[in-house]
Each structure stands twice: as C-alpha cells, then as structure tokens.
C-alpha cells in the first residue's frame, strides 16, 4: 500500500506517525469520563452537570476552530516543526493542570485554553505536507488518520483501566507524561523544514477568477449540510455515554473504555475498504449508499438501546464504527471532486468547519437531552437523528458531478 511505502521512504514521517499516535492516545484517555468525573467529584447534578459537560466537551472544539488557523498561519512563517513542539508543550501543561484541578469552573476554563493553544493535528498535517510531494499527500493524510484512529482506540482502553483504579487525576498525569516524552522525539527526530521563500513568479501570478464556483446549481451547500447532520448524529451521545453505561447498563469504566474504543477501531479498520468500494460506484449509487448507511446506523442505535447482552452492545459499537468509516470521508471526497482546483482549499476548509459545527451541535443537543429525556431512552434520540439524516440526504444535492469525474474520486 502507498501509505506503508511512504512511511518506509521518509524516516521523519515514521517518527511523526508515532508521535501523533502517542499524543492522540494520551488526549483520548480522559475523553469518555469527564461527565462521570464532574458528577462524582464535583457534586454537579441536573442543569449544572449538563452545562459543565457541554463546556468540557464543546468548549475546546470552539476555541480550536477559532485559533487553529492563527497557529497555521504562524507555522507558515516560522516552520511547522515549531508548531508541533508548541502544541505538545501546551498539551503537557494543560493536562498537568487538569490533574491537580477539581473545581468545575477551572476544569472548563482549562479545557477551553487547551483547545485554543494546542492544535497538534493541523500542525502535524502541515509538517508532513512540507516534506512530501503533492502526489504523496493522500497516503500521508491516510497515515496520519490511522495514527489518530489508533490513538482513539488505545487511549480510552488505557484510560478506562486507570480511571477505575486511581481516578481521573492519574489519567491526566499519564497523559501529560506521554506528551512530554514526545517533545524530545520531535526535537531530535523531526528535521526543521523552513517554509520556502515566495518567488517573484508567484507574487505577480494573476489570480484566477472564482466565478466558476457558483453556489447556485452546486452540490457544495448540500454537502456541507450533510456533514453537519452526520457529525451531529455521531457526537450526540458523547455527553452522556459514560453516565449511560454506568447508571443504565451498570457496567464499570473498563467497559466504558472498551465500548468507546471499539467504535474508533471499526472506523480505522473499515475506512480503506469503504474507499475502494465508493470509488467503483456512480453518483446515484453514492447517494443510495449514504442513505442506507444512515438507516443502518439508526438500526444499530435501536439494537444497542435494547441492551440484550454486553456482547451485543459491544458488537453494535464496533459495527457503528465500521459505518462511520464511510460517511465523512465520502463527503470530503465529493467536495474535492466537485470544486475547481483554484477553490480546493476554501471548499475543504468549509467542509472542516461544517464538521466542527456538527460536532458542536451534537454535543450541545446531547447535553440538553439529558434534561429532557430519561437516561435509558437517550439512544433512541440518536436513532431518530440518523433517520432524519437519511431523509434529508434523499433531497439534499449531495452529488452533482459527471460520470467522467467520478473515476477521479479518492476516498482516503
């Protein structure tokens, strides 16, 4: 596979892949347990618990969405290796601060700060792009995505084991230590790649007109709306998942970490297979498959809500991850294929913004539903969200490219 040949060719990319794996695993260790921690150690209940859960989960997404472009612009001037080191140092400091903090106001504030000053994934992608050729960007992004997904599997598993024995403070201390170990690895093993000076040709190059990229009769608005919908449904249960496992299923934190990680494992394993499949389908088949994937996700949420056996619940979590491995990459690929070359950056940036907006909407809706719906029935709401998404995809203009362009689609 191109991904493995790329890692073999560039030693720096192997180190970058390993650093991203370790740092992302460290950050995911505490992910499933914040609401449970706030309830057990801060005495929060009802509205207060919902509010602080939303701040802890959604706050870093908001601040990252606002601040990451600023760090990226600075990295273009100073070199993205320095942004990697800065982001790792920020993760060390904020995780250590969270380890010694018990006040819910400070926990929420630190999480907001963490989102604003970290931005490791964007820096990693930019650094990798600086040492590879344009033709190698797809396997590069695939490799970094696999590292992130693998970290999302390993982190909750380790976090669940440690949280059950020593609590969340120990989890945050370990996360800080792992990020600290990544700093010397990045310092000594990643060469400093300086941004190239802008040539006179690029300075005087005439700007291409953007009139060809019309919103009317374009699939882009539908694609962005589709991303918001699927990301909202995906993140809807995040605010209450740990509470659901603890109070409804009566399982311990190790089970929570396993269930949380299995979804990421399914996504990681299935994404390359979905890529090959979607590359063979025409635009009508793509819309049909997207709708079927949403219906299948709704079915899994309904089966999961029945709590037949622990094995059935965990199987549903794994299969849901398999389905998630298809949805978002397909939308990004359609955005790329349906936009002119001169607007690729803007189009994909809009796609990423839509994904963050969907994640925020889902997290906020999940926190609100904790007040309105009994805890044991909350996953029925997730099933309803996927049914709504399936209906919307029947009417949204999510595909509008020629069959000739279809052969150039890449889903990585």
CSV table of C-alpha atoms in Angstrom, one decimal:
chain,number,residue,atom,x,y,z
A,1,UNK,CA,0.0,0.0,0.0
A,2,UNK,CA,1.1,3.6,-0.7
A,3,UNK,CA,0.8,4.5,2.9
A,4,UNK,CA,3.4,2.0,4.1
A,5,UNK,CA,5.8,2.7,1.2
A,6,UNK,CA,5.6,6.4,2.2
A,7,UNK,CA,6.5,5.7,5.8
A,8,UNK,CA,9.4,3.5,4.7
A,9,UNK,CA,10.7,6.2,2.4
A,10,UNK,CA,10.7,9.0,5.0
A,11,UNK,CA,12.1,8.3,8.5
A,12,UNK,CA,10.8,11.6,9.7
A,13,UNK,CA,7.3,10.6,8.8
A,14,UNK,CA,7.7,7.4,10.8
A,15,UNK,CA,8.5,9.5,13.8
A,16,UNK,CA,5.7,11.9,13.1
A,17,UNK,CA,3.3,9.0,12.8
A,18,UNK,CA,4.5,7.5,16.2
A,19,UNK,CA,4.3,10.9,17.9
A,20,UNK,CA,0.8,11.5,16.7
A,21,UNK,CA,-0.3,8.0,17.8
A,22,UNK,CA,1.1,8.5,21.3
A,23,UNK,CA,-0.1,12.1,21.8
A,24,UNK,CA,-3.6,11.4,20.4
A,25,UNK,CA,-3.9,8.3,22.7
A,26,UNK,CA,-2.9,10.5,25.6
A,27,UNK,CA,-5.6,13.0,24.8
A,28,UNK,CA,-8.3,10.4,24.3
A,29,UNK,CA,-7.6,8.7,27.7
A,30,UNK,CA,-9.9,11.0,29.6
A,31,UNK,CA,-12.4,11.5,26.8
A,32,UNK,CA,-15.2,9.2,28.0
A,33,UNK,CA,-15.1,10.1,31.7
A,34,UNK,CA,-15.4,13.9,32.1
A,35,UNK,CA,-19.2,13.9,32.8
A,36,UNK,CA,-18.9,11.0,35.2
A,37,UNK,CA,-16.0,12.7,37.0
A,38,UNK,CA,-17.9,16.0,37.3
A,39,UNK,CA,-20.9,14.2,38.8
A,40,UNK,CA,-18.9,12.1,41.3
A,41,UNK,CA,-16.2,14.6,42.4
A,42,UNK,CA,-17.8,18.0,41.9
A,43,UNK,CA,-21.3,17.1,43.1
A,44,UNK,CA,-22.9,18.5,40.0
A,45,UNK,CA,-26.5,17.4,39.1
A,46,UNK,CA,-29.2,18.4,36.6
A,47,UNK,CA,-28.7,21.6,34.8
A,48,UNK,CA,-25.3,22.3,36.2
A,49,UNK,CA,-24.0,18.9,35.1
A,50,UNK,CA,-25.4,19.4,31.6
A,51,UNK,CA,-23.9,22.9,31.4
A,52,UNK,CA,-20.4,21.9,32.5
A,53,UNK,CA,-20.4,18.7,30.4
A,54,UNK,CA,-21.1,20.9,27.4
A,55,UNK,CA,-18.3,23.3,28.2
A,56,UNK,CA,-15.8,20.5,28.8
A,57,UNK,CA,-16.6,18.7,25.6
A,58,UNK,CA,-17.7,21.5,23.2
A,59,UNK,CA,-15.5,24.3,24.6
A,60,UNK,CA,-12.2,23.0,23.2
A,61,UNK,CA,-13.8,22.5,19.8
A,62,UNK,CA,-15.0,26.1,19.7
A,63,UNK,CA,-11.6,27.6,20.7
A,64,UNK,CA,-9.7,25.2,18.4
A,65,UNK,CA,-12.0,26.2,15.5
A,66,UNK,CA,-11.2,29.9,16.2
A,67,UNK,CA,-7.5,29.6,16.9
A,68,UNK,CA,-6.1,26.8,14.8
A,69,UNK,CA,-6.0,29.0,11.6
A,70,UNK,CA,-3.9,31.5,13.5
A,71,UNK,CA,-1.3,28.8,14.5
A,72,UNK,CA,-1.3,27.5,11.0
A,73,UNK,CA,-0.5,31.0,9.6
A,74,UNK,CA,2.3,31.4,12.1
A,75,UNK,CA,3.6,28.0,11.2
A,76,UNK,CA,3.8,29.0,7.5
A,77,UNK,CA,6.2,31.8,8.6
A,78,UNK,CA,8.3,30.0,11.2
A,79,UNK,CA,8.1,26.4,10.2
A,80,UNK,CA,5.6,23.8,11.4
A,81,UNK,CA,8.1,21.8,13.5
A,82,UNK,CA,7.9,24.7,16.0
A,83,UNK,CA,4.1,24.5,16.0
A,84,UNK,CA,4.4,20.7,16.8
A,85,UNK,CA,6.7,21.5,19.7
A,86,UNK,CA,4.4,24.3,20.9
A,87,UNK,CA,1.3,22.1,20.7
A,88,UNK,CA,3.0,19.3,22.6
A,89,UNK,CA,4.2,21.7,25.3
A,90,UNK,CA,0.6,23.1,25.5
A,91,UNK,CA,-0.8,19.6,26.0
A,92,UNK,CA,1.7,18.8,28.7
A,93,UNK,CA,0.9,22.0,30.7
A,94,UNK,CA,-2.9,21.8,30.3
A,95,UNK,CA,-3.1,18.1,31.2
A,96,UNK,CA,-0.9,18.5,34.2
A,97,UNK,CA,-3.1,21.5,35.3
A,98,UNK,CA,-6.2,19.4,34.9
A,99,UNK,CA,-4.6,16.6,37.0
A,100,UNK,CA,-4.4,18.9,40.0
A,101,UNK,CA,-7.7,20.8,39.5
A,102,UNK,CA,-11.0,19.7,40.9
A,103,UNK,CA,-13.1,22.9,40.6
A,104,UNK,CA,-15.6,22.5,37.7
A,105,UNK,CA,-15.1,26.2,36.7
A,106,UNK,CA,-11.4,25.8,36.4
A,107,UNK,CA,-11.7,22.4,34.6
A,108,UNK,CA,-14.0,24.1,32.0
A,109,UNK,CA,-11.6,27.0,31.6
A,110,UNK,CA,-8.5,24.8,31.2
A,111,UNK,CA,-10.3,22.8,28.5
A,112,UNK,CA,-11.1,26.0,26.7
A,113,UNK,CA,-7.5,27.1,26.9
A,114,UNK,CA,-6.3,23.7,25.7
A,115,UNK,CA,-8.4,23.9,22.5
A,116,UNK,CA,-7.0,27.4,21.9
A,117,UNK,CA,-3.3,26.7,22.3
A,118,UNK,CA,-2.9,23.1,21.2
A,119,UNK,CA,-3.9,22.3,17.5
A,120,UNK,CA,-1.5,19.3,17.1
A,121,UNK,CA,-3.3,17.5,14.3
A,122,UNK,CA,-3.3,20.6,12.0
A,123,UNK,CA,0.4,21.2,12.7
A,124,UNK,CA,1.2,17.5,12.0
A,125,UNK,CA,-0.6,17.6,8.7
A,126,UNK,CA,1.1,20.8,7.7
A,127,UNK,CA,4.6,19.5,8.7
A,128,UNK,CA,4.1,16.2,6.8
A,129,UNK,CA,3.0,18.2,3.7
A,130,UNK,CA,6.2,20.1,3.9
A,131,UNK,CA,8.4,17.0,3.4
A,132,UNK,CA,6.4,15.2,0.8
A,133,UNK,CA,5.4,15.8,-2.8
A,134,UNK,CA,1.9,16.7,-3.9
A,135,UNK,CA,1.3,13.2,-5.3
A,136,UNK,CA,2.1,11.7,-1.8
A,137,UNK,CA,-0.4,13.9,0.2
A,138,UNK,CA,-3.2,11.3,0.1
A,139,UNK,CA,-1.2,8.4,1.6
A,140,UNK,CA,0.3,11.0,4.1
A,141,UNK,CA,-3.2,12.1,5.3
A,142,UNK,CA,-4.3,8.4,5.4
A,143,UNK,CA,-1.3,7.5,7.6
A,144,UNK,CA,-2.0,10.4,10.0
A,145,UNK,CA,-5.7,9.5,10.1
A,146,UNK,CA,-4.8,5.9,11.0
A,147,UNK,CA,-2.5,7.2,13.8
A,148,UNK,CA,-5.3,9.3,15.2
A,149,UNK,CA,-7.8,6.5,15.0
A,150,UNK,CA,-5.4,4.0,16.6
A,151,UNK,CA,-4.8,6.6,19.4
A,152,UNK,CA,-8.6,6.8,19.8
A,153,UNK,CA,-8.7,3.0,20.3
A,154,UNK,CA,-5.8,2.7,22.7
A,155,UNK,CA,-6.4,5.9,24.8
A,156,UNK,CA,-9.9,5.0,26.1
A,157,UNK,CA,-8.9,1.5,26.8
A,158,UNK,CA,-5.9,2.6,28.9
A,159,UNK,CA,-7.9,5.4,30.4
A,160,UNK,CA,-10.8,3.1,31.5
A,161,UNK,CA,-8.3,0.7,33.2
A,162,UNK,CA,-6.5,3.5,35.1
A,163,UNK,CA,-9.6,5.5,35.9
A,164,UNK,CA,-11.3,2.6,37.6
A,165,UNK,CA,-8.2,2.1,39.8
A,166,UNK,CA,-6.8,5.5,40.5
A,167,UNK,CA,-9.2,8.2,39.2
A,168,UNK,CA,-9.1,10.9,36.6
A,169,UNK,CA,-6.1,12.7,38.1
A,170,UNK,CA,-3.9,9.7,37.4
A,171,UNK,CA,-5.2,9.6,33.8
A,172,UNK,CA,-4.3,13.2,33.3
A,173,UNK,CA,-0.9,12.8,34.8
A,174,UNK,CA,-0.1,9.9,32.5
A,175,UNK,CA,-1.4,11.9,29.5
A,176,UNK,CA,0.9,14.8,30.4
A,177,UNK,CA,3.9,12.4,30.8
A,178,UNK,CA,3.3,10.8,27.4
A,179,UNK,CA,3.1,14.2,25.7
A,180,UNK,CA,6.2,15.2,27.5
A,181,UNK,CA,8.1,12.2,26.1
A,182,UNK,CA,7.0,13.2,22.6
A,183,UNK,CA,8.8,16.6,22.9
A,184,UNK,CA,12.4,15.3,22.7
A,185,UNK,CA,11.3,12.8,19.9
A,186,UNK,CA,10.0,15.8,17.9
A,187,UNK,CA,13.1,17.9,18.7
A,188,UNK,CA,15.7,15.4,17.7
A,189,UNK,CA,14.0,13.2,15.1
A,190,UNK,CA,12.0,15.7,13.0
A,191,UNK,CA,14.1,18.0,10.9
A,192,UNK,CA,13.3,21.7,10.8
A,193,UNK,CA,11.7,22.4,7.5
A,194,UNK,CA,11.7,26.1,6.7
A,195,UNK,CA,8.9,27.5,4.5
A,196,UNK,CA,10.2,28.3,1.0
A,197,UNK,CA,10.6,31.9,0.0
A,198,UNK,CA,7.8,33.2,-2.2
A,199,UNK,CA,9.1,33.6,-5.8
A,200,UNK,CA,8.6,36.6,-8.0
A,201,UNK,CA,6.5,34.4,-10.3
A,202,UNK,CA,4.0,33.6,-7.6
A,203,UNK,CA,3.9,37.2,-6.5
A,204,UNK,CA,3.0,38.5,-9.9
A,205,UNK,CA,0.9,35.5,-10.9
A,206,UNK,CA,-2.6,36.7,-11.9
A,207,UNK,CA,-5.4,35.5,-9.7
A,208,UNK,CA,-7.8,33.0,-11.3
A,209,UNK,CA,-11.4,34.1,-11.3
A,210,UNK,CA,-13.6,32.4,-8.8
A,211,UNK,CA,-16.8,32.9,-10.8
A,212,UNK,CA,-16.8,29.3,-11.9
A,213,UNK,CA,-17.5,28.2,-8.4
A,214,UNK,CA,-21.2,29.0,-8.1
A,215,UNK,CA,-23.3,28.2,-5.1
A,216,UNK,CA,-26.4,28.1,-7.2
A,217,UNK,CA,-26.7,24.7,-9.0
A,218,UNK,CA,-23.8,23.5,-6.9
A,219,UNK,CA,-23.7,20.4,-4.6
A,220,UNK,CA,-21.5,22.2,-2.1
A,221,UNK,CA,-24.3,23.6,0.2
A,222,UNK,CA,-25.9,20.1,0.3
A,223,UNK,CA,-22.6,18.5,1.1
A,224,UNK,CA,-21.9,21.0,3.9
A,225,UNK,CA,-25.4,20.4,5.3
A,226,UNK,CA,-24.9,16.6,5.1
A,227,UNK,CA,-21.6,16.9,7.0
A,228,UNK,CA,-23.4,18.9,9.8
A,229,UNK,CA,-26.1,16.3,10.0
A,230,UNK,CA,-23.9,13.2,10.2
A,231,UNK,CA,-21.4,14.8,12.6
A,232,UNK,CA,-24.3,15.9,14.8
A,233,UNK,CA,-25.7,12.4,15.0
A,234,UNK,CA,-22.2,11.0,15.6
A,235,UNK,CA,-21.4,13.3,18.6
A,236,UNK,CA,-24.9,13.3,20.1
A,237,UNK,CA,-24.2,10.6,22.7
A,238,UNK,CA,-20.8,11.8,23.7
A,239,UNK,CA,-22.0,14.0,26.6
A,240,UNK,CA,-23.9,11.2,28.3
A,241,UNK,CA,-22.3,8.0,27.2
A,242,UNK,CA,-20.3,7.3,30.3
A,243,UNK,CA,-23.3,8.0,32.5
A,244,UNK,CA,-25.4,5.7,30.4
A,245,UNK,CA,-23.0,2.8,30.7
A,246,UNK,CA,-22.7,3.4,34.5
A,247,UNK,CA,-26.3,4.0,35.5
A,248,UNK,CA,-28.3,2.2,32.9
A,249,UNK,CA,-26.1,-0.7,31.9
A,250,UNK,CA,-24.4,-1.0,35.4
A,251,UNK,CA,-21.0,-1.6,33.9
A,252,UNK,CA,-17.7,-0.3,35.1
A,253,UNK,CA,-15.3,2.2,33.5
A,254,UNK,CA,-13.3,-0.6,31.8
A,255,UNK,CA,-16.4,-1.5,29.8
A,256,UNK,CA,-16.9,2.2,29.0
A,257,UNK,CA,-13.4,2.5,27.7
A,258,UNK,CA,-13.8,-0.7,25.6
A,259,UNK,CA,-17.1,0.4,24.1
A,260,UNK,CA,-15.7,3.8,23.3
A,261,UNK,CA,-12.5,2.4,21.7
A,262,UNK,CA,-14.3,-0.2,19.6
A,263,UNK,CA,-16.1,2.5,17.6
A,264,UNK,CA,-12.7,4.0,16.7
A,265,UNK,CA,-11.3,0.6,15.9
A,266,UNK,CA,-14.2,-0.1,13.5
A,267,UNK,CA,-13.6,3.2,11.8
A,268,UNK,CA,-9.9,2.6,11.4
A,269,UNK,CA,-10.3,-0.9,10.0
A,270,UNK,CA,-13.1,-0.2,7.6
A,271,UNK,CA,-12.2,3.2,6.1
A,272,UNK,CA,-9.7,1.8,3.5
A,273,UNK,CA,-12.3,-0.8,2.4
A,274,UNK,CA,-15.0,1.8,2.0
A,275,UNK,CA,-12.6,3.9,0.0
A,276,UNK,CA,-12.2,1.1,-2.6
A,277,UNK,CA,-16.0,0.4,-2.7
A,278,UNK,CA,-17.1,4.0,-3.2
A,279,UNK,CA,-14.5,4.5,-5.9
A,280,UNK,CA,-16.4,2.0,-8.0
A,281,UNK,CA,-19.9,3.5,-7.6
A,282,UNK,CA,-21.6,6.2,-9.7
A,283,UNK,CA,-23.2,9.3,-8.2
A,284,UNK,CA,-26.7,7.7,-8.0
A,285,UNK,CA,-25.3,4.7,-6.1
A,286,UNK,CA,-23.3,7.0,-3.8
A,287,UNK,CA,-26.5,8.8,-2.6
A,288,UNK,CA,-28.2,5.4,-2.2
A,289,UNK,CA,-25.3,4.1,-0.1
A,290,UNK,CA,-25.2,7.2,2.1
A,291,UNK,CA,-28.9,6.8,2.9
A,292,UNK,CA,-28.5,3.1,3.6
A,293,UNK,CA,-25.5,3.8,5.9
A,294,UNK,CA,-27.6,6.2,7.9
A,295,UNK,CA,-30.5,3.7,8.1
A,296,UNK,CA,-28.1,1.0,9.2
A,297,UNK,CA,-26.7,3.4,11.9
A,298,UNK,CA,-30.2,4.1,13.2
A,299,UNK,CA,-30.8,0.3,13.4
A,300,UNK,CA,-27.7,-0.2,15.4
A,301,UNK,CA,-28.7,2.5,17.8
A,302,UNK,CA,-32.0,0.8,18.3
A,303,UNK,CA,-30.5,-2.6,18.9
A,304,UNK,CA,-27.9,-1.0,21.3
A,305,UNK,CA,-30.7,0.6,23.3
A,306,UNK,CA,-32.4,-2.8,23.9
A,307,UNK,CA,-29.3,-3.9,26.0
A,308,UNK,CA,-29.7,-7.6,25.1
A,309,UNK,CA,-26.3,-8.7,26.3
A,310,UNK,CA,-22.9,-7.0,26.8
A,311,UNK,CA,-21.6,-8.8,23.7
A,312,UNK,CA,-24.4,-7.4,21.5
A,313,UNK,CA,-23.9,-3.9,22.8
A,314,UNK,CA,-20.1,-4.0,22.1
A,315,UNK,CA,-20.8,-5.5,18.6
A,316,UNK,CA,-23.1,-2.6,17.9
A,317,UNK,CA,-20.4,-0.2,18.9
A,318,UNK,CA,-17.9,-1.9,16.6
A,319,UNK,CA,-20.3,-2.0,13.6
A,320,UNK,CA,-21.2,1.6,14.1
A,321,UNK,CA,-17.5,2.5,13.8
A,322,UNK,CA,-17.4,0.5,10.5
A,323,UNK,CA,-20.3,2.6,9.2
A,324,UNK,CA,-18.7,5.9,10.3
A,325,UNK,CA,-15.5,4.9,8.3
A,326,UNK,CA,-17.6,5.6,5.2
A,327,UNK,CA,-19.7,8.6,5.9
A,328,UNK,CA,-17.4,11.6,6.5
A,329,UNK,CA,-14.6,10.6,4.0
A,330,UNK,CA,-17.1,10.3,1.2
A,331,UNK,CA,-18.5,13.8,1.8
A,332,UNK,CA,-14.9,15.3,1.8
A,333,UNK,CA,-14.1,13.4,-1.4
A,334,UNK,CA,-17.3,14.7,-3.1
A,335,UNK,CA,-16.5,18.3,-2.0
A,336,UNK,CA,-13.0,17.9,-3.5
A,337,UNK,CA,-14.2,16.4,-6.8
A,338,UNK,CA,-17.0,18.9,-7.2
A,339,UNK,CA,-14.9,22.1,-6.7
A,340,UNK,CA,-12.4,23.7,-9.1
A,341,UNK,CA,-8.7,23.4,-8.5
A,342,UNK,CA,-8.4,27.1,-7.6
A,343,UNK,CA,-11.0,26.7,-4.8
A,344,UNK,CA,-9.9,23.4,-3.2
A,345,UNK,CA,-8.5,24.9,-0.1
A,346,UNK,CA,-11.6,27.1,0.5
A,347,UNK,CA,-14.0,24.2,-0.2
A,348,UNK,CA,-12.3,21.7,2.1
A,349,UNK,CA,-11.9,24.4,4.8
A,350,UNK,CA,-15.7,24.9,4.6
A,351,UNK,CA,-16.1,21.1,5.0
A,352,UNK,CA,-14.0,21.1,8.1
A,353,UNK,CA,-15.9,24.0,9.6
A,354,UNK,CA,-19.1,22.2,8.9
A,355,UNK,CA,-17.8,19.1,10.7
A,356,UNK,CA,-16.9,21.2,13.7
A,357,UNK,CA,-20.3,22.9,13.6
A,358,UNK,CA,-22.0,19.5,13.5
A,359,UNK,CA,-19.9,18.2,16.4
A,360,UNK,CA,-20.8,21.3,18.5
A,361,UNK,CA,-24.5,20.9,17.6
A,362,UNK,CA,-24.5,17.2,18.5
A,363,UNK,CA,-22.7,17.8,21.8
A,364,UNK,CA,-24.9,20.6,22.8
A,365,UNK,CA,-28.0,18.7,21.8
A,366,UNK,CA,-26.9,15.7,23.8
A,367,UNK,CA,-26.3,17.8,26.9
A,368,UNK,CA,-29.8,19.3,26.5
A,369,UNK,CA,-31.4,15.9,26.1
A,370,UNK,CA,-30.0,14.8,29.4
A,371,UNK,CA,-32.5,17.3,30.9
A,372,UNK,CA,-35.5,16.4,28.7
A,373,UNK,CA,-35.3,12.7,28.1
A,374,UNK,CA,-34.8,9.8,30.6
A,375,UNK,CA,-31.2,8.5,30.5
A,376,UNK,CA,-32.3,5.0,29.4
A,377,UNK,CA,-34.1,6.4,26.3
A,378,UNK,CA,-31.4,8.7,25.1
A,379,UNK,CA,-30.0,6.4,22.4
A,380,UNK,CA,-33.5,6.3,20.8
A,381,UNK,CA,-32.8,10.0,20.1
A,382,UNK,CA,-29.6,9.1,18.3
A,383,UNK,CA,-31.5,6.6,16.1
A,384,UNK,CA,-34.0,9.4,15.3
A,385,UNK,CA,-31.2,11.7,14.3
A,386,UNK,CA,-29.9,9.2,11.8
A,387,UNK,CA,-33.4,8.6,10.4
A,388,UNK,CA,-33.7,12.4,9.9
A,389,UNK,CA,-30.3,12.5,8.2
A,390,UNK,CA,-31.3,9.7,5.9
A,391,UNK,CA,-34.5,11.6,4.9
A,392,UNK,CA,-32.5,14.8,4.3
A,393,UNK,CA,-29.9,13.1,2.1
A,394,UNK,CA,-32.7,12.0,-0.2
A,395,UNK,CA,-33.3,15.6,-1.1
A,396,UNK,CA,-30.0,17.4,-0.5
A,397,UNK,CA,-27.9,18.0,-3.6
A,398,UNK,CA,-25.0,16.0,-2.2
A,399,UNK,CA,-23.8,14.7,-5.6
A,400,UNK,CA,-23.6,16.7,-8.8
A,401,UNK,CA,-20.5,15.6,-10.8
A,402,UNK,CA,-20.2,13.9,-14.1
A,403,UNK,CA,-19.5,10.2,-14.6
A,404,UNK,CA,-16.2,11.1,-16.2
A,405,UNK,CA,-15.1,13.0,-13.0
A,406,UNK,CA,-16.3,10.0,-10.9
A,407,UNK,CA,-13.2,8.0,-11.8
A,408,UNK,CA,-11.0,10.7,-10.2
A,409,UNK,CA,-12.7,10.4,-6.8
A,410,UNK,CA,-10.4,9.4,-4.0
A,411,UNK,CA,-11.7,8.4,-0.6
A,412,UNK,CA,-8.8,8.4,1.9
